[in-house]
Coordinates of C-alpha atoms and ligand atoms in Angstrom, one line a residue:
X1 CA 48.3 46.4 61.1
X2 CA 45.2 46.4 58.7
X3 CA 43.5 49.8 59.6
X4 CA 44.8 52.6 57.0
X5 CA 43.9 55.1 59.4
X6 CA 46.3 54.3 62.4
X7 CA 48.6 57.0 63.6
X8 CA 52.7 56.6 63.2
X9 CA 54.4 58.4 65.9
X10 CA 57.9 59.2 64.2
X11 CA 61.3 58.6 66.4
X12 CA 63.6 61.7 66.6
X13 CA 66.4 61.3 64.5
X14 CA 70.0 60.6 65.7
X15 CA 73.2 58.3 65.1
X16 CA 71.8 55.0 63.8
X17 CA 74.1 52.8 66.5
X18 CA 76.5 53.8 69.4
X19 CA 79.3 52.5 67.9
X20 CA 78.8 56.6 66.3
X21 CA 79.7 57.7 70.4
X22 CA 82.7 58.2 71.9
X23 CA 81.6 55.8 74.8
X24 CA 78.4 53.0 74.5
X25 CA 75.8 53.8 77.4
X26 CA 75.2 51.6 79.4
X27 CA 71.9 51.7 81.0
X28 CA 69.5 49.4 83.9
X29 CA 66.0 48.5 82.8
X30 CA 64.5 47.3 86.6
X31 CA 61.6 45.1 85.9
X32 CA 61.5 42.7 83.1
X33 CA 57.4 42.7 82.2
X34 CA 56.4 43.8 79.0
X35 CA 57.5 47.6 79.4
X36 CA 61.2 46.1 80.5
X37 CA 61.6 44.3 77.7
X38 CA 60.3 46.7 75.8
X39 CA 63.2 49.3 77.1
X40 CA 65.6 46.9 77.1
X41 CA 64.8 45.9 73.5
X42 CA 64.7 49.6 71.7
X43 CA 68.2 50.4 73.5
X44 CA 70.0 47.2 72.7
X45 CA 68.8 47.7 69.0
X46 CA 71.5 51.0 69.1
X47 CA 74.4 49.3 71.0
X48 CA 73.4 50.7 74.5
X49 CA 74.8 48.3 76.9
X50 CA 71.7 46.8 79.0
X51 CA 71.6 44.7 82.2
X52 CA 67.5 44.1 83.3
X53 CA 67.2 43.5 87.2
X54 CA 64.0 41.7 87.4
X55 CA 63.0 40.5 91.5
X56 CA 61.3 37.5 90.1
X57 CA 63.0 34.3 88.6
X58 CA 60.8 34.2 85.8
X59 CA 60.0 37.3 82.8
X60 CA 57.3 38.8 81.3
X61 CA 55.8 40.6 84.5
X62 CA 52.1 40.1 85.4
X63 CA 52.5 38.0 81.9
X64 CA 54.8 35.9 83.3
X65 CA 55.0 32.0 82.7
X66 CA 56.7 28.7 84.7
X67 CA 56.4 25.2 85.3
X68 CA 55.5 23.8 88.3
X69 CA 55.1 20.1 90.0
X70 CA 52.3 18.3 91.2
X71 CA 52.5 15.5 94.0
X72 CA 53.4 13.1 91.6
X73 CA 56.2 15.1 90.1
X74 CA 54.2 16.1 86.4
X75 CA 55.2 19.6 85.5
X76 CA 52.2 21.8 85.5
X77 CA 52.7 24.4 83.4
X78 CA 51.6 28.0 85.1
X79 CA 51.2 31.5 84.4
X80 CA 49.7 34.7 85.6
X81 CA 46.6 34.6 83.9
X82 CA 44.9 34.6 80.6
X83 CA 45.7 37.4 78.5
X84 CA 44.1 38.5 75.3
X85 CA 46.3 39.8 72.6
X86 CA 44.0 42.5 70.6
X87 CA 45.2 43.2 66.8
X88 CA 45.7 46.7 67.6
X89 CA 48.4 46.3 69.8
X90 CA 50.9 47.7 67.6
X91 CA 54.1 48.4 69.7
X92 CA 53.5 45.0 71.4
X93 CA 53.3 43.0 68.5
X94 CA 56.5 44.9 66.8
X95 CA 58.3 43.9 70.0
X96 CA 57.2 40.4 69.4
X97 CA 58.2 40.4 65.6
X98 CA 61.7 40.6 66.8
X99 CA 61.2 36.7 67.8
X100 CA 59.0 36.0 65.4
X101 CA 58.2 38.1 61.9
X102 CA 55.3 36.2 61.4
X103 CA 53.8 36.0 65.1
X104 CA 53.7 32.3 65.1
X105 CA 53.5 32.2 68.7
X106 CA 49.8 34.0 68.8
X107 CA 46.7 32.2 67.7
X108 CA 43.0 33.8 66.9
X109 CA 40.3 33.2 68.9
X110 CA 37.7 33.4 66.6
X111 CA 34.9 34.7 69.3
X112 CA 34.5 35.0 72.9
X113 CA 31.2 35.1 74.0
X114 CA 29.9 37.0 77.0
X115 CA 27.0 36.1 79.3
X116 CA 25.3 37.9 82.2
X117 CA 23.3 36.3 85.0
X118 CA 19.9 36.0 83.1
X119 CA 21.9 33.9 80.4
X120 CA 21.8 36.9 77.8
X121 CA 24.8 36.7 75.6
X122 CA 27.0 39.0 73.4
X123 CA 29.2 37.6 70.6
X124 CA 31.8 39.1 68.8
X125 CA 31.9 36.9 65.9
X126 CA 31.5 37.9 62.3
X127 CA 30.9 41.4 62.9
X128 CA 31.9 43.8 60.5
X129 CA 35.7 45.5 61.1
X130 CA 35.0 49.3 60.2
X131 CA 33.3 51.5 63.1
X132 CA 31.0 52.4 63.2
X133 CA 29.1 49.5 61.4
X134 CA 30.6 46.9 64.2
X135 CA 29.1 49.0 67.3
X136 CA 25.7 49.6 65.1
X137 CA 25.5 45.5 64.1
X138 CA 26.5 44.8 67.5
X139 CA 23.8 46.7 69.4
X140 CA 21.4 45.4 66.8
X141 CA 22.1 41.7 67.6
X142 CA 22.2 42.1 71.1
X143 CA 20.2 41.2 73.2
X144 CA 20.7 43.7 76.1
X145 CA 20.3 46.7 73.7
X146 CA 16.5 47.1 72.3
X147 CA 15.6 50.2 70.0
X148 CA 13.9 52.0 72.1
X149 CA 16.7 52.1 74.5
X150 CA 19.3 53.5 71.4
X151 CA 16.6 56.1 71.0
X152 CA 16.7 57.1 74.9
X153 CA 20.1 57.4 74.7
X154 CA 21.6 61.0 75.4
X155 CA 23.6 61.6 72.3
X156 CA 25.0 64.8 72.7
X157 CA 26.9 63.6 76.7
X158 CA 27.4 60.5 75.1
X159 CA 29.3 62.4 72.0
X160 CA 32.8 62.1 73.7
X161 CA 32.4 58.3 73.3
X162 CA 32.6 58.5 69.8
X163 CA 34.9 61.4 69.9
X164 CA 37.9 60.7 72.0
X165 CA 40.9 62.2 71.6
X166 CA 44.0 61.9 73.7
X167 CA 44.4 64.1 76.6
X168 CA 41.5 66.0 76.0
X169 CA 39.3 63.0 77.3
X170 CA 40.8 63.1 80.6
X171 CA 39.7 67.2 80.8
X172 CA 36.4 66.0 80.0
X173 CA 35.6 62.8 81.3
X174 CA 38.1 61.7 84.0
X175 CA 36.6 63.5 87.1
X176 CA 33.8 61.5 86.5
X177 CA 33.2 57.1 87.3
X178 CA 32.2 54.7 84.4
X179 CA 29.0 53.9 86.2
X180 CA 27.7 57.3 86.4
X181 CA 28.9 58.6 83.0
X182 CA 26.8 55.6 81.9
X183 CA 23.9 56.0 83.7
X184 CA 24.3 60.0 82.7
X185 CA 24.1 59.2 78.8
X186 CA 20.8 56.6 79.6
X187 CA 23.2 53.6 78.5
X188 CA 20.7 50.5 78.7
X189 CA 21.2 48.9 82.0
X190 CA 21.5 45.1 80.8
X191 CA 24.1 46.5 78.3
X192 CA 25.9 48.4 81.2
X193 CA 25.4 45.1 83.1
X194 CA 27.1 42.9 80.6
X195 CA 29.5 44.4 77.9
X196 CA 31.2 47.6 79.9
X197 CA 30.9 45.6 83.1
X198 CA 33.2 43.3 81.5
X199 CA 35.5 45.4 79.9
X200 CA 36.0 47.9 83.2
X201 CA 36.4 44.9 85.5
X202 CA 39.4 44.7 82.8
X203 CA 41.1 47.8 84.7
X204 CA 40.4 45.2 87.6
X205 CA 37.9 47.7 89.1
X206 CA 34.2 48.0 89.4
X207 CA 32.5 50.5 87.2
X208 CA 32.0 52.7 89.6
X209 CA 35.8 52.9 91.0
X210 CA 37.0 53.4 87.4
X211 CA 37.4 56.9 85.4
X212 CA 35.0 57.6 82.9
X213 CA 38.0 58.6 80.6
X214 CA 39.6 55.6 80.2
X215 CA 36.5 53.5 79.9
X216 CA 35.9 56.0 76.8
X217 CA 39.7 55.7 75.6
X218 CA 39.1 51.9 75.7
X219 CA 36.0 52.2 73.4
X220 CA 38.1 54.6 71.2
X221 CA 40.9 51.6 70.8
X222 CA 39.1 48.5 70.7
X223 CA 35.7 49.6 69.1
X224 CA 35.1 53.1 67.5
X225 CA 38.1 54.0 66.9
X226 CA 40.0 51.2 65.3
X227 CA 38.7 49.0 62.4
X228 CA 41.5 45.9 63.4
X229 CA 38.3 44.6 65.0
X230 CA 37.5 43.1 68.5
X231 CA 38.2 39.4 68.2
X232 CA 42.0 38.6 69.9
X233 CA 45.0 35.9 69.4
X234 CA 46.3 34.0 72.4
X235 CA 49.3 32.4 73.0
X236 CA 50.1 29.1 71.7
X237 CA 51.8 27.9 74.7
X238 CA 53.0 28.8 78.3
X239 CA 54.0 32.4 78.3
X240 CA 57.7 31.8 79.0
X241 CA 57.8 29.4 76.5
X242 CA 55.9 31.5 73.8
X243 CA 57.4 34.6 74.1
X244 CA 59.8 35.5 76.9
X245 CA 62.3 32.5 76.9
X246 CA 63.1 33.5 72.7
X247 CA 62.8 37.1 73.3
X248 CA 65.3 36.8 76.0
X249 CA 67.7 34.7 73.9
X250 CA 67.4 37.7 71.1
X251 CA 68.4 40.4 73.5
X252 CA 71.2 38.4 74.8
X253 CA 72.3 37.9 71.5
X254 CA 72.7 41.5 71.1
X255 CA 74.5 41.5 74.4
X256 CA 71.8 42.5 77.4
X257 CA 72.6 40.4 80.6
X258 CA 69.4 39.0 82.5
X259 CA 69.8 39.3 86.7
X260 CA 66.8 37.5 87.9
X261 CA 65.8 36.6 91.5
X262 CA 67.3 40.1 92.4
X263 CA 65.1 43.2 94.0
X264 CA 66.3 46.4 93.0
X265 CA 65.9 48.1 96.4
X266 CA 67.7 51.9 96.2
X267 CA 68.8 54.3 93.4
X268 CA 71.6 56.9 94.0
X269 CA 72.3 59.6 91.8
X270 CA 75.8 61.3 92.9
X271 CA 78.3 61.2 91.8
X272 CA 76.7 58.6 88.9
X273 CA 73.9 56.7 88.8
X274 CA 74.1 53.7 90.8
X275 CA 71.2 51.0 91.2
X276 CA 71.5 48.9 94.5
X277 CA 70.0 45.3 94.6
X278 CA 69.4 42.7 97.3
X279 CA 71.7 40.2 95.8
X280 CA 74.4 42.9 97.4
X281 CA 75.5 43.6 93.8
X282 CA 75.4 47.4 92.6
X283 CA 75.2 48.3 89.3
X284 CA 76.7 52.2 87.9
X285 CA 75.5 53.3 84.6
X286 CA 74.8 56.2 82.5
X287 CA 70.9 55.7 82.2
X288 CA 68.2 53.8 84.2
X289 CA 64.5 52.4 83.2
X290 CA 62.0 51.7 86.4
X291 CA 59.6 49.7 84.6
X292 CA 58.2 48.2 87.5
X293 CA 54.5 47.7 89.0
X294 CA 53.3 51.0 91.0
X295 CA 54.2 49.6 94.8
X296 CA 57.9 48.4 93.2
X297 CA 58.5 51.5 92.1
X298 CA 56.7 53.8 95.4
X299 CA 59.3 51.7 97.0
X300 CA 62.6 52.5 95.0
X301 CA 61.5 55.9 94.7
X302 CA 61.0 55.9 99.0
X303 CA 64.1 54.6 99.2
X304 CA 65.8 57.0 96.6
X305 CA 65.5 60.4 98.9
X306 CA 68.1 61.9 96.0
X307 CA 66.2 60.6 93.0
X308 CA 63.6 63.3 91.7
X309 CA 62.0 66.5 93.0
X310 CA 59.5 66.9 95.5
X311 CA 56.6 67.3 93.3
X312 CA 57.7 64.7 91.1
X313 CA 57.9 62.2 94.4
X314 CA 54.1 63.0 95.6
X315 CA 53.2 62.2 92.6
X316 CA 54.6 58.8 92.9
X317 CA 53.3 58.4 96.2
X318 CA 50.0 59.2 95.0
X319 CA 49.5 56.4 92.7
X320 CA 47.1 53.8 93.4
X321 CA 47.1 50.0 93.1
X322 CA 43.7 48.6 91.7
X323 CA 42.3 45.8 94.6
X324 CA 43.5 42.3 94.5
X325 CA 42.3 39.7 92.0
X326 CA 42.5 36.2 92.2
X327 CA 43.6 33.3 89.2
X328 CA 42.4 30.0 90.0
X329 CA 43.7 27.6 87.3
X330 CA 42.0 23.7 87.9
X331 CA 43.2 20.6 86.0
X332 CA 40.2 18.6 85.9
X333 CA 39.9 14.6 85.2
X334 CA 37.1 15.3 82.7
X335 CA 36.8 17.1 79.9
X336 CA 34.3 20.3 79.3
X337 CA 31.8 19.6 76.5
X338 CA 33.8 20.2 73.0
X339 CA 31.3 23.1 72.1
X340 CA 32.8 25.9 74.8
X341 CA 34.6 28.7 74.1
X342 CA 38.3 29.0 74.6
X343 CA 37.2 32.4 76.3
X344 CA 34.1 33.0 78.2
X345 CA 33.8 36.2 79.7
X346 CA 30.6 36.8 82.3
X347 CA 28.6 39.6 84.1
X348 CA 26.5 39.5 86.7
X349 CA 27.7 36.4 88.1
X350 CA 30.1 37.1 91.0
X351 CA 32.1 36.2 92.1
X352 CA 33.4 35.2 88.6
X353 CA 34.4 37.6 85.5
X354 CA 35.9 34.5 83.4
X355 CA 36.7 31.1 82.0
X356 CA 39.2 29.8 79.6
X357 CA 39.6 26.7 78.6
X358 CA 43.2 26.0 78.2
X359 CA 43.6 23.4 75.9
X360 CA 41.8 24.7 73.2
X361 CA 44.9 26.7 72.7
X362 CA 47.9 26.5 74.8
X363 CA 50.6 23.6 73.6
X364 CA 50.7 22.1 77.2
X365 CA 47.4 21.9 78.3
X366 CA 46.7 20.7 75.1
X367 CA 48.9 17.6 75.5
X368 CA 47.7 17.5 79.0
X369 CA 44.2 17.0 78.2
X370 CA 45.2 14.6 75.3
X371 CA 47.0 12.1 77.7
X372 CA 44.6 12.3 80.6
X373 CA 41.4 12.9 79.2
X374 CA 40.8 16.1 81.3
X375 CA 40.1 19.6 81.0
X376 CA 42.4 22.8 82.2
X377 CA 40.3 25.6 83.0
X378 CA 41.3 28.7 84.5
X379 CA 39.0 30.9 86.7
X380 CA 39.3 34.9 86.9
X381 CA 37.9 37.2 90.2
X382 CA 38.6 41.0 89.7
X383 CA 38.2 43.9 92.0
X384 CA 38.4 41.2 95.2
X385 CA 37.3 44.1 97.8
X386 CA 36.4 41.1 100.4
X387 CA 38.3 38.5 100.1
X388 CA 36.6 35.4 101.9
X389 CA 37.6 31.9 102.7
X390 CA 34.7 30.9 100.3
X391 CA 35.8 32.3 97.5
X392 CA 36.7 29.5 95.5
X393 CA 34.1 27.3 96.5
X394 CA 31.7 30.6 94.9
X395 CA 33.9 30.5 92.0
X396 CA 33.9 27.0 91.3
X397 CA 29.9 26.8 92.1
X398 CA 29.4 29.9 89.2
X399 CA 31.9 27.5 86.9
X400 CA 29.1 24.4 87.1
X401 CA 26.2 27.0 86.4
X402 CA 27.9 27.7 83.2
X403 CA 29.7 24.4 82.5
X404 CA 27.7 21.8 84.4
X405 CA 29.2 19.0 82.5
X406 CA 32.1 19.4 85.1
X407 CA 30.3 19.2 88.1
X408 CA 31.3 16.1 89.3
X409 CA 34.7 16.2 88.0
X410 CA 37.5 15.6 90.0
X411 CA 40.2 18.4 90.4
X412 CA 43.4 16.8 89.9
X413 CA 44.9 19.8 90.5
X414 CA 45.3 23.4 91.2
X415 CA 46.8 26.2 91.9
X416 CA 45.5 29.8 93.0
X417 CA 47.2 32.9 92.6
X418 CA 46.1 36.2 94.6
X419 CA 47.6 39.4 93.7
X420 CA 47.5 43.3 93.5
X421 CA 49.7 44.7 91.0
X422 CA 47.6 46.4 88.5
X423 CA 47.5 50.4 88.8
X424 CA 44.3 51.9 89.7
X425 CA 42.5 54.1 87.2
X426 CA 40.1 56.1 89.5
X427 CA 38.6 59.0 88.6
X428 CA 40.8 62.1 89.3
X429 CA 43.9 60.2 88.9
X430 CA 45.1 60.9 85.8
X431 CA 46.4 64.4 86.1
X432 CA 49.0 63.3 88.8
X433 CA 49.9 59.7 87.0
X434 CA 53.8 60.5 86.1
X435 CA 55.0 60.4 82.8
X436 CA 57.7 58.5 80.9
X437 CA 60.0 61.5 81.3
X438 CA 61.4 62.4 84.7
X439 CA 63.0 65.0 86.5
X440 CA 66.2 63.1 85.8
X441 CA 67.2 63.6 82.1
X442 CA 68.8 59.5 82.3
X443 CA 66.0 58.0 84.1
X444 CA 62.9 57.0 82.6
X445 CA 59.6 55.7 83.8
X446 CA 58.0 53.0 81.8
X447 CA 54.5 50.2 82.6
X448 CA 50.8 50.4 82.2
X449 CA 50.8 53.0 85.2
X450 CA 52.6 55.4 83.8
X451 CA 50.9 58.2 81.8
X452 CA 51.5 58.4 78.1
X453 CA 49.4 60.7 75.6
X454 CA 48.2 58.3 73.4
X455 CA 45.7 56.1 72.7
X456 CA 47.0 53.0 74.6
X457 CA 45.8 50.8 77.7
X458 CA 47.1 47.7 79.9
X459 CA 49.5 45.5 77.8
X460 CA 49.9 48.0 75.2
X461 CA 50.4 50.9 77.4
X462 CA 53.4 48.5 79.1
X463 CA 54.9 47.9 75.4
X464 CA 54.3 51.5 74.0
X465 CA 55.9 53.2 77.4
X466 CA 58.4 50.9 77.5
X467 CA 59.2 51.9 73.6
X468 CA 59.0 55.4 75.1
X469 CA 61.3 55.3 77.7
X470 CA 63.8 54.0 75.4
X471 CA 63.5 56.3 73.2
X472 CA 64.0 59.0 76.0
X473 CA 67.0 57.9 76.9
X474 CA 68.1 57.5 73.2
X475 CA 67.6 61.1 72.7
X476 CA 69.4 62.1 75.6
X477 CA 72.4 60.1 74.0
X478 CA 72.0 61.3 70.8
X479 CA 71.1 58.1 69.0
X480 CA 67.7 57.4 66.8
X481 CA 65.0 56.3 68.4
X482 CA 61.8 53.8 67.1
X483 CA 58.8 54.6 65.7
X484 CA 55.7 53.8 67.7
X485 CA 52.0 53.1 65.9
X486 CA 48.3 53.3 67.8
X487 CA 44.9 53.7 66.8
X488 CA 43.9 57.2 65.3
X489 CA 44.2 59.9 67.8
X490 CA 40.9 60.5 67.6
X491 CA 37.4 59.6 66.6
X492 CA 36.8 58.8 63.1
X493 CA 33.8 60.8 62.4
X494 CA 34.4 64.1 61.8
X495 CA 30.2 65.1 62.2
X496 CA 30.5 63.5 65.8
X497 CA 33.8 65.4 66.5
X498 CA 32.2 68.4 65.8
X499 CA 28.9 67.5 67.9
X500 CA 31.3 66.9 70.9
X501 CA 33.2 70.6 70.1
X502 CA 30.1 72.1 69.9
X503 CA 29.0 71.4 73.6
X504 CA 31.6 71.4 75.5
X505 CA 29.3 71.6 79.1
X506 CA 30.8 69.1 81.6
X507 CA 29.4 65.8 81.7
X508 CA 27.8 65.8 85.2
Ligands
FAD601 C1 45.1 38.3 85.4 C2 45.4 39.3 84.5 C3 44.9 39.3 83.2 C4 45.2 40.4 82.3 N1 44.6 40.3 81.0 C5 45.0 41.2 80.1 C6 44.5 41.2 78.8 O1 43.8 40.2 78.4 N2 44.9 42.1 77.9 C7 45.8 43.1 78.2 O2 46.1 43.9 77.4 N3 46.2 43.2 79.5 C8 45.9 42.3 80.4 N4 46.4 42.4 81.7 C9 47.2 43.5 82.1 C10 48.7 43.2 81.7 O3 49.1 42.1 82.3 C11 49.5 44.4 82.1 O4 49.0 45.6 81.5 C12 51.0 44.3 81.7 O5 51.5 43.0 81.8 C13 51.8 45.3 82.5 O6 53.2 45.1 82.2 P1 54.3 46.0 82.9 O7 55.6 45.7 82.3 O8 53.9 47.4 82.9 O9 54.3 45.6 84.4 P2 54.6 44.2 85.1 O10 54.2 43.1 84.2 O11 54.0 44.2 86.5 O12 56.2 44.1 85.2 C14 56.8 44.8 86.3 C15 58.0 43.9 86.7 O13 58.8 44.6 87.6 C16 59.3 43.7 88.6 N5 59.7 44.4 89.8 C17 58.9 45.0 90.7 N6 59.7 45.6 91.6 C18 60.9 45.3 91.3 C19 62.2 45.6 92.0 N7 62.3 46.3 93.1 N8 63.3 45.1 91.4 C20 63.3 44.4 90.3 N9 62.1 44.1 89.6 C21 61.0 44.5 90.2 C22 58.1 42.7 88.8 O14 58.5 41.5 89.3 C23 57.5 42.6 87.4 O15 58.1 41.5 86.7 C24 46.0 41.4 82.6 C25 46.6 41.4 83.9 C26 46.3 40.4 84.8 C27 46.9 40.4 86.2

């Protein structure tokens, strides 16, 4: 939390603890990701009574972590995927201070370079913090922006860029795609090609599926509008070891119960609320979080007919799910040279939008590597429209383009994950997403699909709804709820703020 000009959301005021009520709440997070936990944590911190329902048997969501065994009975450690942990992610981090003050579980990566298909790369190394020096010394150093191509560019549609502010964006921007708003501004194509190709396949969707508005509200947090920077800490080790397993014990020291393995599959209202799981167990309580993915929760709300109103349901059913993405992690009996990235993110080369090397930071693969000699790498494939049989054969094939030191290693092992359970962020969809707050005063909505008016996306947008949601119910009880932090709510410069006021023509 280095930037002086970040934004602190204050909590509304009420008894410190529910020891202050005449009876302690007791309330249901379902879904124990990063928004669960999240919830769970800001309403066990004032004495609510909490029981999280999560269907898997491991936490932490889409950042989940577990151990696996290979033929030979080795544990391979395994998680969901690499995940970058930005400096900006206030509310996430704050949640992770609870288990650690000082954040010893993260790690910088001190760069993480980015390559397209003609071998151009971007680096995010040594430039300067404060915007909007970093995005003028990056464009200068890269090679996919030349000078004449800044000079081409159309400042006053591409003004909302360095302008954004939280809704208004989505007036502005969001019935448009990321490709088009692009190409409408005359961003330089090897540019488009390589950095925002990288960071939308980040929504897990191609430029042109995503909304222009949150590709701007991304550039707002992670470049022009926040001076924490662009470079990112990882975990140190396997997910559940690094974060979930102690952040579990912490909440059950303050008295939440964990349910895992059990599917929350209904929700009654009358005459209290009741949540009904697979596991045949019913819970009643006073308050409820669905912090689930977006086809977890179509389903308990389709299930639910009491739960809600009717326009509140359809706007549930509209959500969308972003297409599948596949995780391919490879334990190989060689290593990669010492000179590669921990992170390597790529454009133009599908059907592959990243490489990490694993034990350049993660405990396990670490010792892994020491005892065999070998290399952990994991492979990412977003926005998976066809899937095909060949698919990791054309993953592994881009891998020894980049990497061909590896190209005759053996895989020891493997294992491949396909999923679908990000949201989708498509044009037009943002007016519709629901909101923390439901027609239900004691039931809140919380995870990186649910809308929140601030400058937040993907993990952050988890932790910072999930702070919400708590703090919903909080209020409802009469008990104080937690401040949250972001990135200023809106561009820094106040000359480019006006320039966007001044025209305010949609972007066509
Ligand atoms: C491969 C990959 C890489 C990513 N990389 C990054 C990154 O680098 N940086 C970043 O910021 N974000 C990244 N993300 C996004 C990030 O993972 C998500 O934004 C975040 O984890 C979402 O958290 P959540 O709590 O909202 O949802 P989830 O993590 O999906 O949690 C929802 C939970 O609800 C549970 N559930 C669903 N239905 C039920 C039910 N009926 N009963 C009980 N439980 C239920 C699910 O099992 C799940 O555990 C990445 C995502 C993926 C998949």
């Amino acid at each position: 939390m280095t930037d002086p000009r970040r934004a602190s959301h204050p909590a509304i005021p009420g008894l410190p603890d529910a020891s202050g009520l005449t009876s302690t709440p007791h309330v249901v997070v379902v879904g124990g990701g990063i928004a669960g936990l999240a919830a769970a944590t800001g309403l066990v911190e004032r004495g609510v009574t909490v029981d999280v329902v999560e269907r898997e048997d491991y936490l932490g969501g889409r950042v989940g972590g577990w151990t696996e065994r290979s033929g030979d009975g080795a544990e391979l450690p395994m998680n969901r995927g690499f995940h970058a942990f930005f400096r900006q992610y206030y509310n996430l981090r704050n949640l992770l201070r609870r288990i650690d003050s000082g954040l010893g579980m993260l790690i910088a990566v001190e760069d993480y370079p980015l390559v397209d298909g003609q071998g151009r790369r971007d680096t995010f190394a040594g430039l300067p913090r404060t915007p909007p020096l970093n995005a003028i010394a990056f464009a200068l150093r890269s090679p996919t922006f030349r000078l004449r191509d800044l000079v081409r560019l159309n400042a006053r549609a591409a003004a909302p860029l360095a302008a954004v502010s939280v809704p208004d964006i989505y007036q502005r921007l969001d019935h448009l795609d990321a490709d088009g708003f692009l190409r409408a501004i005359n961003f330089p194509s090897a540019a488009r090609h390589l950095a925002f190709e990288v960071f939308s396949r980040s929504f897990f969707a191609e430029p042109g599926a995503l909304s222009a508005a949150e590709l701007a509200t991304m550039f707002h947090i992670y470049f022009l509008g926040s001076s924490e920077g662009l470079i990112f800490d990882v975990a140190n080790a396997n997910f559940d070891v690094a974060l979930w397993n102690p952040l579990r014990q912490y909440l059950e020291s303050r008295g939440a119960k964990f349910h895992t393995g059990v599917s929350v599959n209904q929700v009654t209202t009358e005459p209290r609320l009741r949540v009904h799981c697979d596991s045949g167990v019913d819970f009643e309580c006073d308050g409820m979080v669905l912090a689930t993915d977006v086809a977890g929760l179509q389903r308990i709300v389709e299930a639910s007919a009491g739960l809600g109103d009717d326009a509140w349901r359809a706007r549930i059913a509209a959500m969308g799910t972003a297409p599948p993405f596949v995780v391919a992690r490879l334990w190989l009996d060689r290593p990669v040279n010492a000179d590669r990235a921990p992170f390597l993110g790529t454009g133009g080369r599908p059907p592959l939008d990243n490489v990490s090397v694993l034990e350049r930071y993660e405990k396990e693969a670490a010792g892994w590597s020491r005892r065999t000699g070998g290399s952990v790498v994991e492979l990412h494939s977003y926005a998976v429209t066809a899937p095909a049989e060949d698919l990791g054969d054309r993953m592994l094939a881009r891998l020894h383009e980049l990497y061909p030191e590896i190209r005759d290693a053996k895989i020891v092992d493997e294992r491949v994950l396909t999923r679908d359970d990000c949201p989708r962020f498509a044009p037009g969809d943002h007016a519709a997403r629901p909101t923390v707050t439901t027609p239900h005063p004691a039931v809140a909505l919380a995870g990186d699909g649910i809308r929140i008016d601030l400058p937040v996306a993907l993990m952050e947008r988890a932790a910072t709804t999930g702070w919400a949601a708590a703090n919903r119910l909080l209020a409802h009880y009469g008990l104080a709820g937690h401040v949250l932090h972001t990135v200023p709510v809106q561009g820094r410069s106040g000359a480019l703020r006006r320039l966007a006021q001044l025209d305010r023509r949609p972007v066509r």
